[in-house]
Amino acid sequence: MKIFNIFEKATILIVDDNPTNLKVLSDAISSLGWEALIATDGESAIEEAEYAQPDIILLDVMMPGIDGFQTCVELKKKSSTKHIPVIFLTALTDQFDKVLGLVTGGVDYITKPFNLDEVLARIQVHLKLSFLTKELQIKNQELDKLVEERTQQLSLTLHKLQESQLQLVQSSKLSTLGELVAGVTHEINNPLNFVMGNLGFLRNYINALTQHLQLYHQYYPHPVIDITQNANIIELDKILIDIPKLMSAIDTGLERINNISDSLRNFSRSDISKKVFFDIHEGINSTLIILSHRLKGNKLRADIEVIKEYGDIPVCECYPEQINQVFMNMIANAIDAIDELCQKAADMQNNQNHKIIIKTVWKQEEELLRVTCKDSGVGMSAETQKQIFEQFFTTKPSGKGIGLGLSISRQIIEEQHNGRLRCCSVLGEGTEFLMEIPVR
């Protein structure tokens, strides 16, 4: 948009079919250092205005062809000329004609015969108004641009603040979880190691006592009546049969406790502060052991079957504690989805076989490791899927979730590991989470 100073050169288009008027006006305008352009009819005036882009148009009304009013209407229709001020200069003095001139888009109306000083004064006034209007438009554009830039800066700052908050929450959760798990594991391991270390001695002692009783019974098959009665009361024969079974059950229980302790330690990996090579299957298995109590059946459903379709995959360079946190969120959400489905179907007979399918694939050409977790739960609508990774968005009732798990999971996968985390779901048919991370 052209901006001029009114004391510098301006361009005035004079439209009149009277040669005398054209001569007088053009001479007066030129004497002020302005450029005067001339047109004798409406059609040529429109063409001249589009080409030359004058600063003011002096427009006669009574002309051959289209009159001045129609010419003004056509000028205001065109985007290239609608901003040019039009001053009507005509012998028509009727009040209706003056109103019509202003209605069609004119900014002023001067009647003939005109006073030349008045015409030049009005031109100067409208040049000033045009200049101020254009300057105001420029200032508004600059202001709009400044507001847009500030808005973008604020949005970027807000986004960074949200990311920082999320990182703090994630770090706090992982740190707290790591400390908790490390403490629990330590407290479990101390008595566990003591029991497992002494269980071998106890087994040897019991075997020795059993052999001694058998040897005693062999050489003294007919003990006194009190010993015989006591043996019957305590069911000695059953005790000797049950002792090996009991020791085997204790071995199994201790082994299970030891596996849980190892899983907790593997899950937290709080001692690792940099990327290391990690067996993804180990992380998934550890998470499943920790969540095993939630996979068991309850009054609303049977056990949830976990189907592991593990592929032949390499170890992955990652932050094990963070990756395990993602597995925890994915599998826990799958269990929640199945429980929600069963809760909704509580008034109906629920014989559905609930499953969670965990699949791992090594995409060798892309050097990507893919993990999918698919459940047979309640599923999600398309609208919910659009928001599922947003901070503080949750479909769970109050007190059961704050909407950070999946948001943190996406940040872990996409920002910390340069990977991808996606969700695909159909309402009523279950949900599948897909995770891809580079192995290096």
PDB file of C-alpha atoms in Angstrom, residues 14-172:
ATOM      1  CA  ILE A  14      -9.583  14.615 -12.893  1.00  0.00           C
ATOM      2  CA  VAL A  15     -12.610  13.108 -14.674  1.00  0.00           C
ATOM      3  CA  ASP A  16     -14.655  15.678 -16.646  1.00  0.00           C
ATOM      4  CA  ASP A  17     -15.879  16.079 -20.227  1.00  0.00           C
ATOM      5  CA  ASN A  18     -15.446  19.878 -20.098  1.00  0.00           C
ATOM      6  CA  PRO A  19     -12.016  20.934 -21.469  1.00  0.00           C
ATOM      7  CA  THR A  20     -12.107  24.260 -19.602  1.00  0.00           C
ATOM      8  CA  ASN A  21     -12.646  22.594 -16.238  1.00  0.00           C
ATOM      9  CA  LEU A  22      -9.897  20.114 -16.991  1.00  0.00           C
ATOM     10  CA  LYS A  23      -7.451  22.920 -17.889  1.00  0.00           C
ATOM     11  CA  VAL A  24      -8.201  25.029 -14.814  1.00  0.00           C
ATOM     12  CA  LEU A  25      -8.041  22.142 -12.357  1.00  0.00           C
ATOM     13  CA  SER A  26      -4.945  20.524 -13.840  1.00  0.00           C
ATOM     14  CA  ASP A  27      -3.024  23.833 -13.857  1.00  0.00           C
ATOM     15  CA  ALA A  28      -3.947  24.527 -10.247  1.00  0.00           C
ATOM     16  CA  ILE A  29      -2.981  21.039  -9.133  1.00  0.00           C
ATOM     17  CA  SER A  30       0.301  21.125 -11.032  1.00  0.00           C
ATOM     18  CA  SER A  31       1.177  24.491  -9.453  1.00  0.00           C
ATOM     19  CA  LEU A  32       1.222  22.768  -6.051  1.00  0.00           C
ATOM     20  CA  GLY A  33       3.726  20.183  -7.283  1.00  0.00           C
ATOM     21  CA  TRP A  34       1.162  17.420  -7.655  1.00  0.00           C
ATOM     22  CA  GLU A  35       0.648  15.286 -10.748  1.00  0.00           C
ATOM     23  CA  ALA A  36      -2.631  15.748 -12.613  1.00  0.00           C
ATOM     24  CA  LEU A  37      -4.146  12.905 -14.684  1.00  0.00           C
ATOM     25  CA  ILE A  38      -7.088  13.452 -17.027  1.00  0.00           C
ATOM     26  CA  ALA A  39     -10.040  11.302 -18.156  1.00  0.00           C
ATOM     27  CA  THR A  40     -13.115  12.479 -20.105  1.00  0.00           C
ATOM     28  CA  ASP A  41     -15.543   9.611 -19.436  1.00  0.00           C
ATOM     29  CA  GLY A  42     -16.353   6.964 -16.838  1.00  0.00           C
ATOM     30  CA  GLU A  43     -14.890   3.945 -18.654  1.00  0.00           C
ATOM     31  CA  SER A  44     -11.495   5.564 -19.248  1.00  0.00           C
ATOM     32  CA  ALA A  45     -11.520   6.881 -15.672  1.00  0.00           C
ATOM     33  CA  ILE A  46     -11.861   3.355 -14.309  1.00  0.00           C
ATOM     34  CA  GLU A  47      -9.015   2.095 -16.509  1.00  0.00           C
ATOM     35  CA  GLU A  48      -6.789   5.039 -15.563  1.00  0.00           C
ATOM     36  CA  ALA A  49      -7.501   4.549 -11.834  1.00  0.00           C
ATOM     37  CA  GLU A  50      -6.625   0.852 -11.983  1.00  0.00           C
ATOM     38  CA  TYR A  51      -3.368   1.565 -13.797  1.00  0.00           C
ATOM     39  CA  ALA A  52      -2.126   4.782 -12.141  1.00  0.00           C
ATOM     40  CA  GLN A  53      -3.542   4.315  -8.625  1.00  0.00           C
ATOM     41  CA  PRO A  54      -4.136   8.053  -7.970  1.00  0.00           C
ATOM     42  CA  ASP A  55      -4.401   9.435  -4.460  1.00  0.00           C
ATOM     43  CA  ILE A  56      -7.616  11.403  -5.109  1.00  0.00           C
ATOM     44  CA  ILE A  57     -10.242  11.281  -7.893  1.00  0.00           C
ATOM     45  CA  LEU A  58     -12.193  14.452  -8.856  1.00  0.00           C
ATOM     46  CA  LEU A  59     -15.262  13.017 -10.569  1.00  0.00           C
ATOM     47  CA  ASP A  60     -17.907  14.839 -12.604  1.00  0.00           C
ATOM     48  CA  VAL A  61     -21.400  13.342 -12.605  1.00  0.00           C
ATOM     49  CA  MET A  62     -22.812  14.292 -16.002  1.00  0.00           C
ATOM     50  CA  MET A  63     -20.598  12.608 -18.624  1.00  0.00           C
ATOM     51  CA  PRO A  64     -21.058  10.639 -21.823  1.00  0.00           C
ATOM     52  CA  GLY A  65     -21.471   6.897 -21.304  1.00  0.00           C
ATOM     53  CA  ILE A  66     -21.839   5.882 -17.678  1.00  0.00           C
ATOM     54  CA  ASP A  67     -22.404   8.805 -15.325  1.00  0.00           C
ATOM     55  CA  GLY A  68     -20.241   9.704 -12.330  1.00  0.00           C
ATOM     56  CA  PHE A  69     -22.412   7.881  -9.785  1.00  0.00           C
ATOM     57  CA  GLN A  70     -22.153   4.588 -11.698  1.00  0.00           C
ATOM     58  CA  THR A  71     -18.433   5.174 -12.239  1.00  0.00           C
ATOM     59  CA  CYS A  72     -17.961   5.558  -8.485  1.00  0.00           C
ATOM     60  CA  VAL A  73     -19.939   2.361  -7.848  1.00  0.00           C
ATOM     61  CA  GLU A  74     -17.699   0.449 -10.274  1.00  0.00           C
ATOM     62  CA  LEU A  75     -14.548   1.879  -8.660  1.00  0.00           C
ATOM     63  CA  LYS A  76     -15.697   0.765  -5.196  1.00  0.00           C
ATOM     64  CA  LYS A  77     -16.394  -2.759  -6.467  1.00  0.00           C
ATOM     65  CA  LYS A  78     -12.776  -3.312  -7.481  1.00  0.00           C
ATOM     66  CA  SER A  79     -10.250  -4.257  -4.787  1.00  0.00           C
ATOM     67  CA  SER A  80      -7.505  -2.238  -6.549  1.00  0.00           C
ATOM     68  CA  THR A  81      -9.471   1.060  -6.555  1.00  0.00           C
ATOM     69  CA  LYS A  82     -12.009   0.868  -3.732  1.00  0.00           C
ATOM     70  CA  HIS A  83      -9.637   2.578  -1.293  1.00  0.00           C
ATOM     71  CA  ILE A  84      -9.183   5.732  -3.498  1.00  0.00           C
ATOM     72  CA  PRO A  85     -11.161   8.763  -2.181  1.00  0.00           C
ATOM     73  CA  VAL A  86     -13.678  10.163  -4.703  1.00  0.00           C
ATOM     74  CA  ILE A  87     -14.750  13.820  -4.613  1.00  0.00           C
ATOM     75  CA  PHE A  88     -17.785  14.603  -6.776  1.00  0.00           C
ATOM     76  CA  LEU A  89     -17.479  17.877  -8.696  1.00  0.00           C
ATOM     77  CA  THR A  90     -20.774  18.673 -10.552  1.00  0.00           C
ATOM     78  CA  ALA A  91     -23.391  21.213 -11.416  1.00  0.00           C
ATOM     79  CA  LEU A  92     -26.125  19.046  -9.833  1.00  0.00           C
ATOM     80  CA  THR A  93     -27.195  20.879  -6.688  1.00  0.00           C
ATOM     81  CA  ASP A  94     -30.230  18.883  -5.659  1.00  0.00           C
ATOM     82  CA  GLN A  95     -30.055  17.498  -2.117  1.00  0.00           C
ATOM     83  CA  PHE A  96     -30.947  14.023  -3.415  1.00  0.00           C
ATOM     84  CA  ASP A  97     -27.941  14.073  -5.781  1.00  0.00           C
ATOM     85  CA  LYS A  98     -25.607  15.024  -2.936  1.00  0.00           C
ATOM     86  CA  VAL A  99     -26.890  12.172  -0.781  1.00  0.00           C
ATOM     87  CA  LEU A 100     -26.647   9.776  -3.731  1.00  0.00           C
ATOM     88  CA  GLY A 101     -23.029  10.798  -4.263  1.00  0.00           C
ATOM     89  CA  LEU A 102     -22.129  10.011  -0.676  1.00  0.00           C
ATOM     90  CA  VAL A 103     -24.129   6.754  -0.700  1.00  0.00           C
ATOM     91  CA  THR A 104     -22.331   5.465  -3.820  1.00  0.00           C
ATOM     92  CA  GLY A 105     -18.969   5.905  -2.073  1.00  0.00           C
ATOM     93  CA  GLY A 106     -17.910   9.512  -2.482  1.00  0.00           C
ATOM     94  CA  VAL A 107     -16.128  11.279   0.364  1.00  0.00           C
ATOM     95  CA  ASP A 108     -17.137  14.834  -0.603  1.00  0.00           C
ATOM     96  CA  TYR A 109     -19.445  16.748  -2.976  1.00  0.00           C
ATOM     97  CA  ILE A 110     -18.537  20.121  -4.536  1.00  0.00           C
ATOM     98  CA  THR A 111     -21.036  21.973  -6.723  1.00  0.00           C
ATOM     99  CA  LYS A 112     -20.257  23.965  -9.853  1.00  0.00           C
ATOM    100  CA  PRO A 113     -19.372  26.652 -10.468  1.00  0.00           C
ATOM    101  CA  PHE A 114     -16.612  25.829  -8.009  1.00  0.00           C
ATOM    102  CA  ASN A 115     -14.188  28.024  -6.148  1.00  0.00           C
ATOM    103  CA  LEU A 116     -10.679  26.872  -7.026  1.00  0.00           C
ATOM    104  CA  ASP A 117      -9.248  27.617  -3.577  1.00  0.00           C
ATOM    105  CA  GLU A 118     -12.066  25.612  -1.978  1.00  0.00           C
ATOM    106  CA  VAL A 119     -11.369  22.644  -4.296  1.00  0.00           C
ATOM    107  CA  LEU A 120      -7.649  22.685  -3.481  1.00  0.00           C
ATOM    108  CA  ALA A 121      -8.363  23.020   0.247  1.00  0.00           C
ATOM    109  CA  ARG A 122     -10.723  20.052   0.193  1.00  0.00           C
ATOM    110  CA  ILE A 123      -8.192  18.029  -1.791  1.00  0.00           C
ATOM    111  CA  GLN A 124      -5.602  18.774   0.877  1.00  0.00           C
ATOM    112  CA  VAL A 125      -8.022  17.751   3.644  1.00  0.00           C
ATOM    113  CA  HIS A 126      -8.816  14.436   1.994  1.00  0.00           C
ATOM    114  CA  LEU A 127      -5.148  13.813   1.219  1.00  0.00           C
ATOM    115  CA  LYS A 128      -4.463  14.245   4.934  1.00  0.00           C
ATOM    116  CA  LEU A 129      -7.340  11.922   5.836  1.00  0.00           C
ATOM    117  CA  SER A 130      -6.154   9.347   3.301  1.00  0.00           C
ATOM    118  CA  PHE A 131      -2.623   9.574   4.598  1.00  0.00           C
ATOM    119  CA  LEU A 132      -3.773   9.141   8.217  1.00  0.00           C
ATOM    120  CA  THR A 133      -6.062   6.256   7.254  1.00  0.00           C
ATOM    121  CA  LYS A 134      -3.273   4.434   5.459  1.00  0.00           C
ATOM    122  CA  GLU A 135      -0.878   5.111   8.309  1.00  0.00           C
ATOM    123  CA  LEU A 136      -3.467   3.740  10.746  1.00  0.00           C
ATOM    124  CA  GLN A 137      -3.846   0.601   8.608  1.00  0.00           C
ATOM    125  CA  ILE A 138      -0.094   0.084   8.643  1.00  0.00           C
ATOM    126  CA  LYS A 139       0.005   0.538  12.404  1.00  0.00           C
ATOM    127  CA  ASN A 140      -2.863  -1.917  12.806  1.00  0.00           C
ATOM    128  CA  GLN A 141      -1.065  -4.448  10.633  1.00  0.00           C
ATOM    129  CA  GLU A 142       2.100  -3.980  12.670  1.00  0.00           C
ATOM    130  CA  LEU A 143       0.079  -4.330  15.866  1.00  0.00           C
ATOM    131  CA  ASP A 144      -1.645  -7.488  14.572  1.00  0.00           C
ATOM    132  CA  LYS A 145       1.720  -8.924  13.628  1.00  0.00           C
ATOM    133  CA  LEU A 146       3.151  -8.031  17.036  1.00  0.00           C
ATOM    134  CA  VAL A 147       0.152  -9.599  18.798  1.00  0.00           C
ATOM    135  CA  GLU A 148       0.526 -12.738  16.657  1.00  0.00           C
ATOM    136  CA  GLU A 149       4.240 -12.956  17.449  1.00  0.00           C
ATOM    137  CA  ARG A 150       3.608 -12.443  21.163  1.00  0.00           C
ATOM    138  CA  THR A 151       0.830 -15.043  21.071  1.00  0.00           C
ATOM    139  CA  GLN A 152       3.152 -17.514  19.400  1.00  0.00           C
ATOM    140  CA  GLN A 153       5.846 -16.771  21.972  1.00  0.00           C
ATOM    141  CA  LEU A 154       3.362 -17.253  24.816  1.00  0.00           C
ATOM    142  CA  SER A 155       2.099 -20.489  23.271  1.00  0.00           C
ATOM    143  CA  LEU A 156       5.661 -21.740  22.876  1.00  0.00           C
ATOM    144  CA  THR A 157       6.491 -20.724  26.457  1.00  0.00           C
ATOM    145  CA  LEU A 158       3.343 -22.443  27.722  1.00  0.00           C
ATOM    146  CA  HIS A 159       4.194 -25.580  25.744  1.00  0.00           C
ATOM    147  CA  LYS A 160       7.731 -25.604  27.156  1.00  0.00           C
ATOM    148  CA  LEU A 161       6.346 -25.052  30.657  1.00  0.00           C
ATOM    149  CA  GLN A 162       3.939 -27.955  30.230  1.00  0.00           C
ATOM    150  CA  GLU A 163       6.781 -30.148  28.966  1.00  0.00           C
ATOM    151  CA  SER A 164       8.925 -29.128  31.926  1.00  0.00           C
ATOM    152  CA  GLN A 165       6.092 -29.887  34.326  1.00  0.00           C
ATOM    153  CA  LEU A 166       5.583 -33.249  32.676  1.00  0.00           C
ATOM    154  CA  GLN A 167       9.294 -34.042  32.887  1.00  0.00           C
ATOM    155  CA  LEU A 168       9.301 -33.082  36.560  1.00  0.00           C
ATOM    156  CA  VAL A 169       6.270 -35.275  37.227  1.00  0.00           C
ATOM    157  CA  GLN A 170       7.839 -38.124  35.273  1.00  0.00           C
ATOM    158  CA  SER A 171      11.187 -37.779  37.011  1.00  0.00           C
ATOM    159  CA  SER A 172       9.475 -37.511  40.385  1.00  0.00           C
TER     160      SER A 172
END
